[in-house]
Short mmCIF file of N, CA and C in Angstrom, two decimals:
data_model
loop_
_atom_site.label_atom_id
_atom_site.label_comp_id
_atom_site.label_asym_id
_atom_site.label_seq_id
_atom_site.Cartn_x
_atom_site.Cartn_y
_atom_site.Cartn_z
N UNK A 2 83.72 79.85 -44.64
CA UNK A 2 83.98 80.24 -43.27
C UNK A 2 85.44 80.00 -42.87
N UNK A 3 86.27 79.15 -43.70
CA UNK A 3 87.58 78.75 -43.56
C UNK A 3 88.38 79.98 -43.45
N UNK A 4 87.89 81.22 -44.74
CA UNK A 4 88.78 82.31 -44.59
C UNK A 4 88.66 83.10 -43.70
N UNK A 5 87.16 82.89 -42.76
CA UNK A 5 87.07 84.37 -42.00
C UNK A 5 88.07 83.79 -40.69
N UNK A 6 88.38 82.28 -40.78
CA UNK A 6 89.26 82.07 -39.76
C UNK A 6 91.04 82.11 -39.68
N UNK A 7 90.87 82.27 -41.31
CA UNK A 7 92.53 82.21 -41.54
C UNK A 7 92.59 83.48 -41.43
N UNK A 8 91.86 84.77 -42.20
CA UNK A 8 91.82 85.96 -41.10
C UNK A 8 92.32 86.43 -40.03
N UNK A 9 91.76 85.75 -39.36
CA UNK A 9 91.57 86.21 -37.54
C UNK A 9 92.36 85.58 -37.31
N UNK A 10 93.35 84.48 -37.94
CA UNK A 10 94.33 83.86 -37.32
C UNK A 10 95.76 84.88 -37.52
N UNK A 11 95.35 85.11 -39.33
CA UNK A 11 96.65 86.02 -39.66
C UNK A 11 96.65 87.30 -38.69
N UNK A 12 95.16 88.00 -38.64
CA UNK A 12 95.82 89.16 -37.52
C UNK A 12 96.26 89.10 -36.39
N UNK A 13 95.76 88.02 -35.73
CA UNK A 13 96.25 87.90 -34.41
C UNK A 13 97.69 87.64 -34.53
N UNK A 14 98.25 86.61 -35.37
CA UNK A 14 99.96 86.61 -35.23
C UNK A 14 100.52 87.91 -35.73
N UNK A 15 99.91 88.77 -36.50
CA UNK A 15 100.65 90.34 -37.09
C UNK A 15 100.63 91.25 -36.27
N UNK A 16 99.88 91.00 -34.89
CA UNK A 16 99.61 91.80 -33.41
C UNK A 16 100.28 91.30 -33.18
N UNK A 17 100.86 89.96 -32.86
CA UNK A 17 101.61 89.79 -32.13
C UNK A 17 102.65 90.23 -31.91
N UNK A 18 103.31 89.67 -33.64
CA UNK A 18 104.52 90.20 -33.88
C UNK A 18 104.99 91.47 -33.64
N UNK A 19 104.12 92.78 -34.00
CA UNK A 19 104.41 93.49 -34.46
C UNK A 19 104.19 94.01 -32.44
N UNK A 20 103.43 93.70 -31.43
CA UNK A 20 103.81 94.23 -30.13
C UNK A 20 104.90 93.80 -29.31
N UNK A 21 105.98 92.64 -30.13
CA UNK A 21 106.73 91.93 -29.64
C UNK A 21 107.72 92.74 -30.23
N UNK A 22 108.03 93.12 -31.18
CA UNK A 22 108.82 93.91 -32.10
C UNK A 22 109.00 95.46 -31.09
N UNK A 23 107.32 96.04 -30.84
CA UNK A 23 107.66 97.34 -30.38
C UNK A 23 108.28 96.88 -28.61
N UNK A 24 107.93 96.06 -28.31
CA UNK A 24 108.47 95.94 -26.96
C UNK A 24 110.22 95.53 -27.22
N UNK A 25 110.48 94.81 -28.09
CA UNK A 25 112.07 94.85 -28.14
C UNK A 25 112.85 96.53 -28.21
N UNK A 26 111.90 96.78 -29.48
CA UNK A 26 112.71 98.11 -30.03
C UNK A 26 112.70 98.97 -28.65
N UNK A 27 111.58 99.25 -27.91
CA UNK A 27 111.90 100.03 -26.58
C UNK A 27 112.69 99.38 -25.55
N UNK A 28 112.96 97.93 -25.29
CA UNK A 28 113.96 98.00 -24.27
C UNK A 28 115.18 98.16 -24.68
N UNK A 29 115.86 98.29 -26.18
CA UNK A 29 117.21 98.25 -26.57
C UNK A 29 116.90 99.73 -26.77
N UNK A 30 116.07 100.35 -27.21
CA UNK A 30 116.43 102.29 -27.18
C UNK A 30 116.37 102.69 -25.60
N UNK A 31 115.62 102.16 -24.98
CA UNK A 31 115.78 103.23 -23.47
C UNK A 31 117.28 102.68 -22.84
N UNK A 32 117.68 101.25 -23.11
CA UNK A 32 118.93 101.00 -22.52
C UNK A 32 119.85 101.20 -23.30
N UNK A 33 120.09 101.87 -24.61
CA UNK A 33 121.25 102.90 -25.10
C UNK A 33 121.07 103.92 -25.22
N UNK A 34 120.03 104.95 -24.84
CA UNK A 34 119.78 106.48 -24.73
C UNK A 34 119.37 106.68 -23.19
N UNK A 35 119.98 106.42 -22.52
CA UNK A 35 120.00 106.49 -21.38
C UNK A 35 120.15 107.91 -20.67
N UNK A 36 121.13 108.31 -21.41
CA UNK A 36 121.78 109.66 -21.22
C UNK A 36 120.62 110.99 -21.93
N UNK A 37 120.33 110.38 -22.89
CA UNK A 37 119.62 111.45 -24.01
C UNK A 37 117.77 110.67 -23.80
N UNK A 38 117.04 111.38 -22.26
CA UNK A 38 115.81 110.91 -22.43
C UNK A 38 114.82 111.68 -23.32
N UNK A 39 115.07 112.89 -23.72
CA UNK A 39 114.11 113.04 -24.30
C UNK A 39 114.33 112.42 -25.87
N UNK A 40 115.47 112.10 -26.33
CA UNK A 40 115.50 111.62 -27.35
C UNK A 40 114.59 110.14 -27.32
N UNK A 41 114.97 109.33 -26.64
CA UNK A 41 114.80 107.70 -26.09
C UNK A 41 113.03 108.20 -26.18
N UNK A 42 112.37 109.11 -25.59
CA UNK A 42 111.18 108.96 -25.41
C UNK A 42 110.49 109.72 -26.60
N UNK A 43 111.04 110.29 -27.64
CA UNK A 43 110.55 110.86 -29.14
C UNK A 43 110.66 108.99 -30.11
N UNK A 44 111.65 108.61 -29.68
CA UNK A 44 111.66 107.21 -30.43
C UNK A 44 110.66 106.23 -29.81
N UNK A 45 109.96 105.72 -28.76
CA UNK A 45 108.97 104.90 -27.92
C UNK A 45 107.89 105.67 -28.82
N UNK A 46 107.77 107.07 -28.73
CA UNK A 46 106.79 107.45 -29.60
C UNK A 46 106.36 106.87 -30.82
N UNK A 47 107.14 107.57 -31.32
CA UNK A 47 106.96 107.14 -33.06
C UNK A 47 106.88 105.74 -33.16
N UNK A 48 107.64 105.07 -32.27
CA UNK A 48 107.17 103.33 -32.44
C UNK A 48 105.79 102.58 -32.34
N UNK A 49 105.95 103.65 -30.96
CA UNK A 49 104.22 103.52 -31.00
C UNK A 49 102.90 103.99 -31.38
N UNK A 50 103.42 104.82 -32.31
CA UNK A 50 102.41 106.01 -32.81
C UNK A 50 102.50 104.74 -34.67
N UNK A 51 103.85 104.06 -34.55
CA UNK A 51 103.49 103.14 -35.93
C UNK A 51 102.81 102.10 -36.00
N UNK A 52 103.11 101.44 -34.73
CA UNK A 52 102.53 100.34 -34.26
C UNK A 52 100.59 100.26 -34.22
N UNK A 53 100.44 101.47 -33.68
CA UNK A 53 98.78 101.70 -33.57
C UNK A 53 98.69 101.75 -35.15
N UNK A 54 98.94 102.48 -36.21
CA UNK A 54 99.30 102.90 -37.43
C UNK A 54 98.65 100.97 -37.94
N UNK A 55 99.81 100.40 -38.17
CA UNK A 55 99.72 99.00 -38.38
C UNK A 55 98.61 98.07 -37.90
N UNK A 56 98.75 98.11 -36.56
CA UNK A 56 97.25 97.31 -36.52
C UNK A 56 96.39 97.58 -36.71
N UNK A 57 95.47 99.34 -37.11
CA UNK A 57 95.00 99.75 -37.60
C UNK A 57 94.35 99.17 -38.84
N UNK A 58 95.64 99.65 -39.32
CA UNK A 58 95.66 98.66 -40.60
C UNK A 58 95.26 97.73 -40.88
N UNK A 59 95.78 97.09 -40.30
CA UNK A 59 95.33 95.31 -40.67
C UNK A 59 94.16 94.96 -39.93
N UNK A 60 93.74 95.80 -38.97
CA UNK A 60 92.27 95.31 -38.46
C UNK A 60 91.33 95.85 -39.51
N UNK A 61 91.51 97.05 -39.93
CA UNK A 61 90.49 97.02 -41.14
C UNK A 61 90.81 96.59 -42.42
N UNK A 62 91.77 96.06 -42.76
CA UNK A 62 91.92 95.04 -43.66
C UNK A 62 91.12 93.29 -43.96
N UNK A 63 91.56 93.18 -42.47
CA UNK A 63 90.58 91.74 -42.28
C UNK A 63 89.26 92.31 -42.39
N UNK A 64 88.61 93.40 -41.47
CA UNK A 64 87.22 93.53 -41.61
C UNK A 64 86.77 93.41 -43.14
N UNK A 65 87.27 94.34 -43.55
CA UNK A 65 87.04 94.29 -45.17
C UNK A 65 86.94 92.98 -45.79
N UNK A 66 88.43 92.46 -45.49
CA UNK A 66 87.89 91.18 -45.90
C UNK A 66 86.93 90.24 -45.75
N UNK A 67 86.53 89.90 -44.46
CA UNK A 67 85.52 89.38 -43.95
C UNK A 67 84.56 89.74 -44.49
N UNK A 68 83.83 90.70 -44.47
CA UNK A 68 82.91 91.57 -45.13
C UNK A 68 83.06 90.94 -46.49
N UNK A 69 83.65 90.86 -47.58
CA UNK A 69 84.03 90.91 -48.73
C UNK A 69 83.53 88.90 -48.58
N UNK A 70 84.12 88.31 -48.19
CA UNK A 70 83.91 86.95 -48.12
C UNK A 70 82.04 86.74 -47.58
N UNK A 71 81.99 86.82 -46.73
CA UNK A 71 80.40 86.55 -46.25
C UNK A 71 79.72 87.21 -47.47
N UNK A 72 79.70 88.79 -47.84
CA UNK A 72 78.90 89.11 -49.01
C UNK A 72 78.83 88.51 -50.20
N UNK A 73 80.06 87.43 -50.56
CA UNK A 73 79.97 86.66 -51.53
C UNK A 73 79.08 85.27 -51.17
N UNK A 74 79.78 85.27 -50.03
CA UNK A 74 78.64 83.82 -49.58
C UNK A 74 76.98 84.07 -49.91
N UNK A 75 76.81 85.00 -48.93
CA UNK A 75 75.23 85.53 -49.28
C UNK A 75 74.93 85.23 -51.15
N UNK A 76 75.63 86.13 -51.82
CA UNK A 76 75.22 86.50 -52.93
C UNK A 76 74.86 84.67 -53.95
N UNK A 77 76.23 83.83 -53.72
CA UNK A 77 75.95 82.46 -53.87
C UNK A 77 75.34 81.52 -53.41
N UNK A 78 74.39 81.82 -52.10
CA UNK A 78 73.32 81.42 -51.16
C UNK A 78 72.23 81.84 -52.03
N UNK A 79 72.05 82.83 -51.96
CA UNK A 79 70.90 83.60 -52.90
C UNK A 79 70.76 82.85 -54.49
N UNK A 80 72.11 83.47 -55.19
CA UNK A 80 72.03 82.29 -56.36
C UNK A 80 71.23 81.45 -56.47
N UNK A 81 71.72 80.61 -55.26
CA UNK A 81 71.68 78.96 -55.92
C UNK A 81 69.80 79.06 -55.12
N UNK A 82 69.58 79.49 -54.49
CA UNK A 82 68.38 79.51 -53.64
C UNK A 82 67.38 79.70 -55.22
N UNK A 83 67.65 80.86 -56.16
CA UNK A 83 66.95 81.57 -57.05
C UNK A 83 66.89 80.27 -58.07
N UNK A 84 68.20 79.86 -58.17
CA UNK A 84 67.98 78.84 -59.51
C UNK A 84 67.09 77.29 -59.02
N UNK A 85 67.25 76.97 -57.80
CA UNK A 85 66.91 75.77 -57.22
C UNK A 85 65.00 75.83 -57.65
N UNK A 86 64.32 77.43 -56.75
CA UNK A 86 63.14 77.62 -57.12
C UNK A 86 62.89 77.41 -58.53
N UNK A 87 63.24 78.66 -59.68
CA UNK A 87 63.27 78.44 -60.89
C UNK A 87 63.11 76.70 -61.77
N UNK A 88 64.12 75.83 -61.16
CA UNK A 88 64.06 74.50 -61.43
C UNK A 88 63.08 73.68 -61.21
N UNK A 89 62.06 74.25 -59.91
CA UNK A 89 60.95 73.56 -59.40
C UNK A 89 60.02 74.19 -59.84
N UNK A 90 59.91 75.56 -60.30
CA UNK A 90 58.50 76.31 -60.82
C UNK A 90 58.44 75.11 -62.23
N UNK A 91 59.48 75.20 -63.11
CA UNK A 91 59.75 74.01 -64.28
C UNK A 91 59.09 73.37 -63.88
N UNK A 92 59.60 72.56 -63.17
CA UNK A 92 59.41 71.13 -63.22
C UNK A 92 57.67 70.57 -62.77
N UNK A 93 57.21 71.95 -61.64
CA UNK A 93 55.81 71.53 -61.37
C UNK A 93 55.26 71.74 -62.77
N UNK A 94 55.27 73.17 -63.47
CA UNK A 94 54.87 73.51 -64.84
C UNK A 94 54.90 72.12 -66.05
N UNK A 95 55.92 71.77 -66.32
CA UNK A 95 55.50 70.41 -66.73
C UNK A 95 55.16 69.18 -66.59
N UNK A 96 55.53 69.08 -64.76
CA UNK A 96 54.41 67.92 -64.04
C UNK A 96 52.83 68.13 -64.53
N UNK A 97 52.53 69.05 -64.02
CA UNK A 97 51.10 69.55 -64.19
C UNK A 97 50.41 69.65 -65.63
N UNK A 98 51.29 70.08 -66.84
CA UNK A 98 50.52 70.25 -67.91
C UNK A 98 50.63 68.67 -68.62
N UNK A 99 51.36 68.11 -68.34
CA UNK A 99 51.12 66.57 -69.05
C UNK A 99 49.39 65.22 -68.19
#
């Protein structure tokens, strides 16, 4: 469970960053294209058309991961559940026949 939290820790700081990043990049482009708005507002675009792009990303990255971690848990829950029985069918089996 440690990883599904280092996870959710890593995406949340890669949101962060990365809306702290697009909020810089737009106040230094609209306050040097001042003159040229439709240019200034083709660049806010694409920043933000990368930005969605990225967290995208990485939100279904963690899911995956997550996913990927718990399904292993299960599968080693199960395991050990299968061998634990197995050990006790034994062990009654030769309680009983002696």
């Amino acid at each position: 469970m440690m990883v599904v939290v280092v996870v959710v820790v890593v995406v949340v700081v890669i949101v962060v960053v990365v809306v702290v990043v697009v909020v810089v990049v737009v106040v230094v482009v609209s306050s040097k294209m001042r003159r040229s708005r439709t240019a200034a507002a083709v660049v806010v675009v694409v920043v933000i058309a990368v930005v969605v792009v990225v967290v995208v990303v990485v939100v279904v990255v963690a899911v995956v991961v997550v996913i990927v971690v718990v399904a292993v848990v299960v599968v080693v829950v199960i395991a050990v559940v299968i061998v634990v029985v197995a050990v006790v069918v034994v062990v009654v089996i030769e309680v009983t026949r002696i």
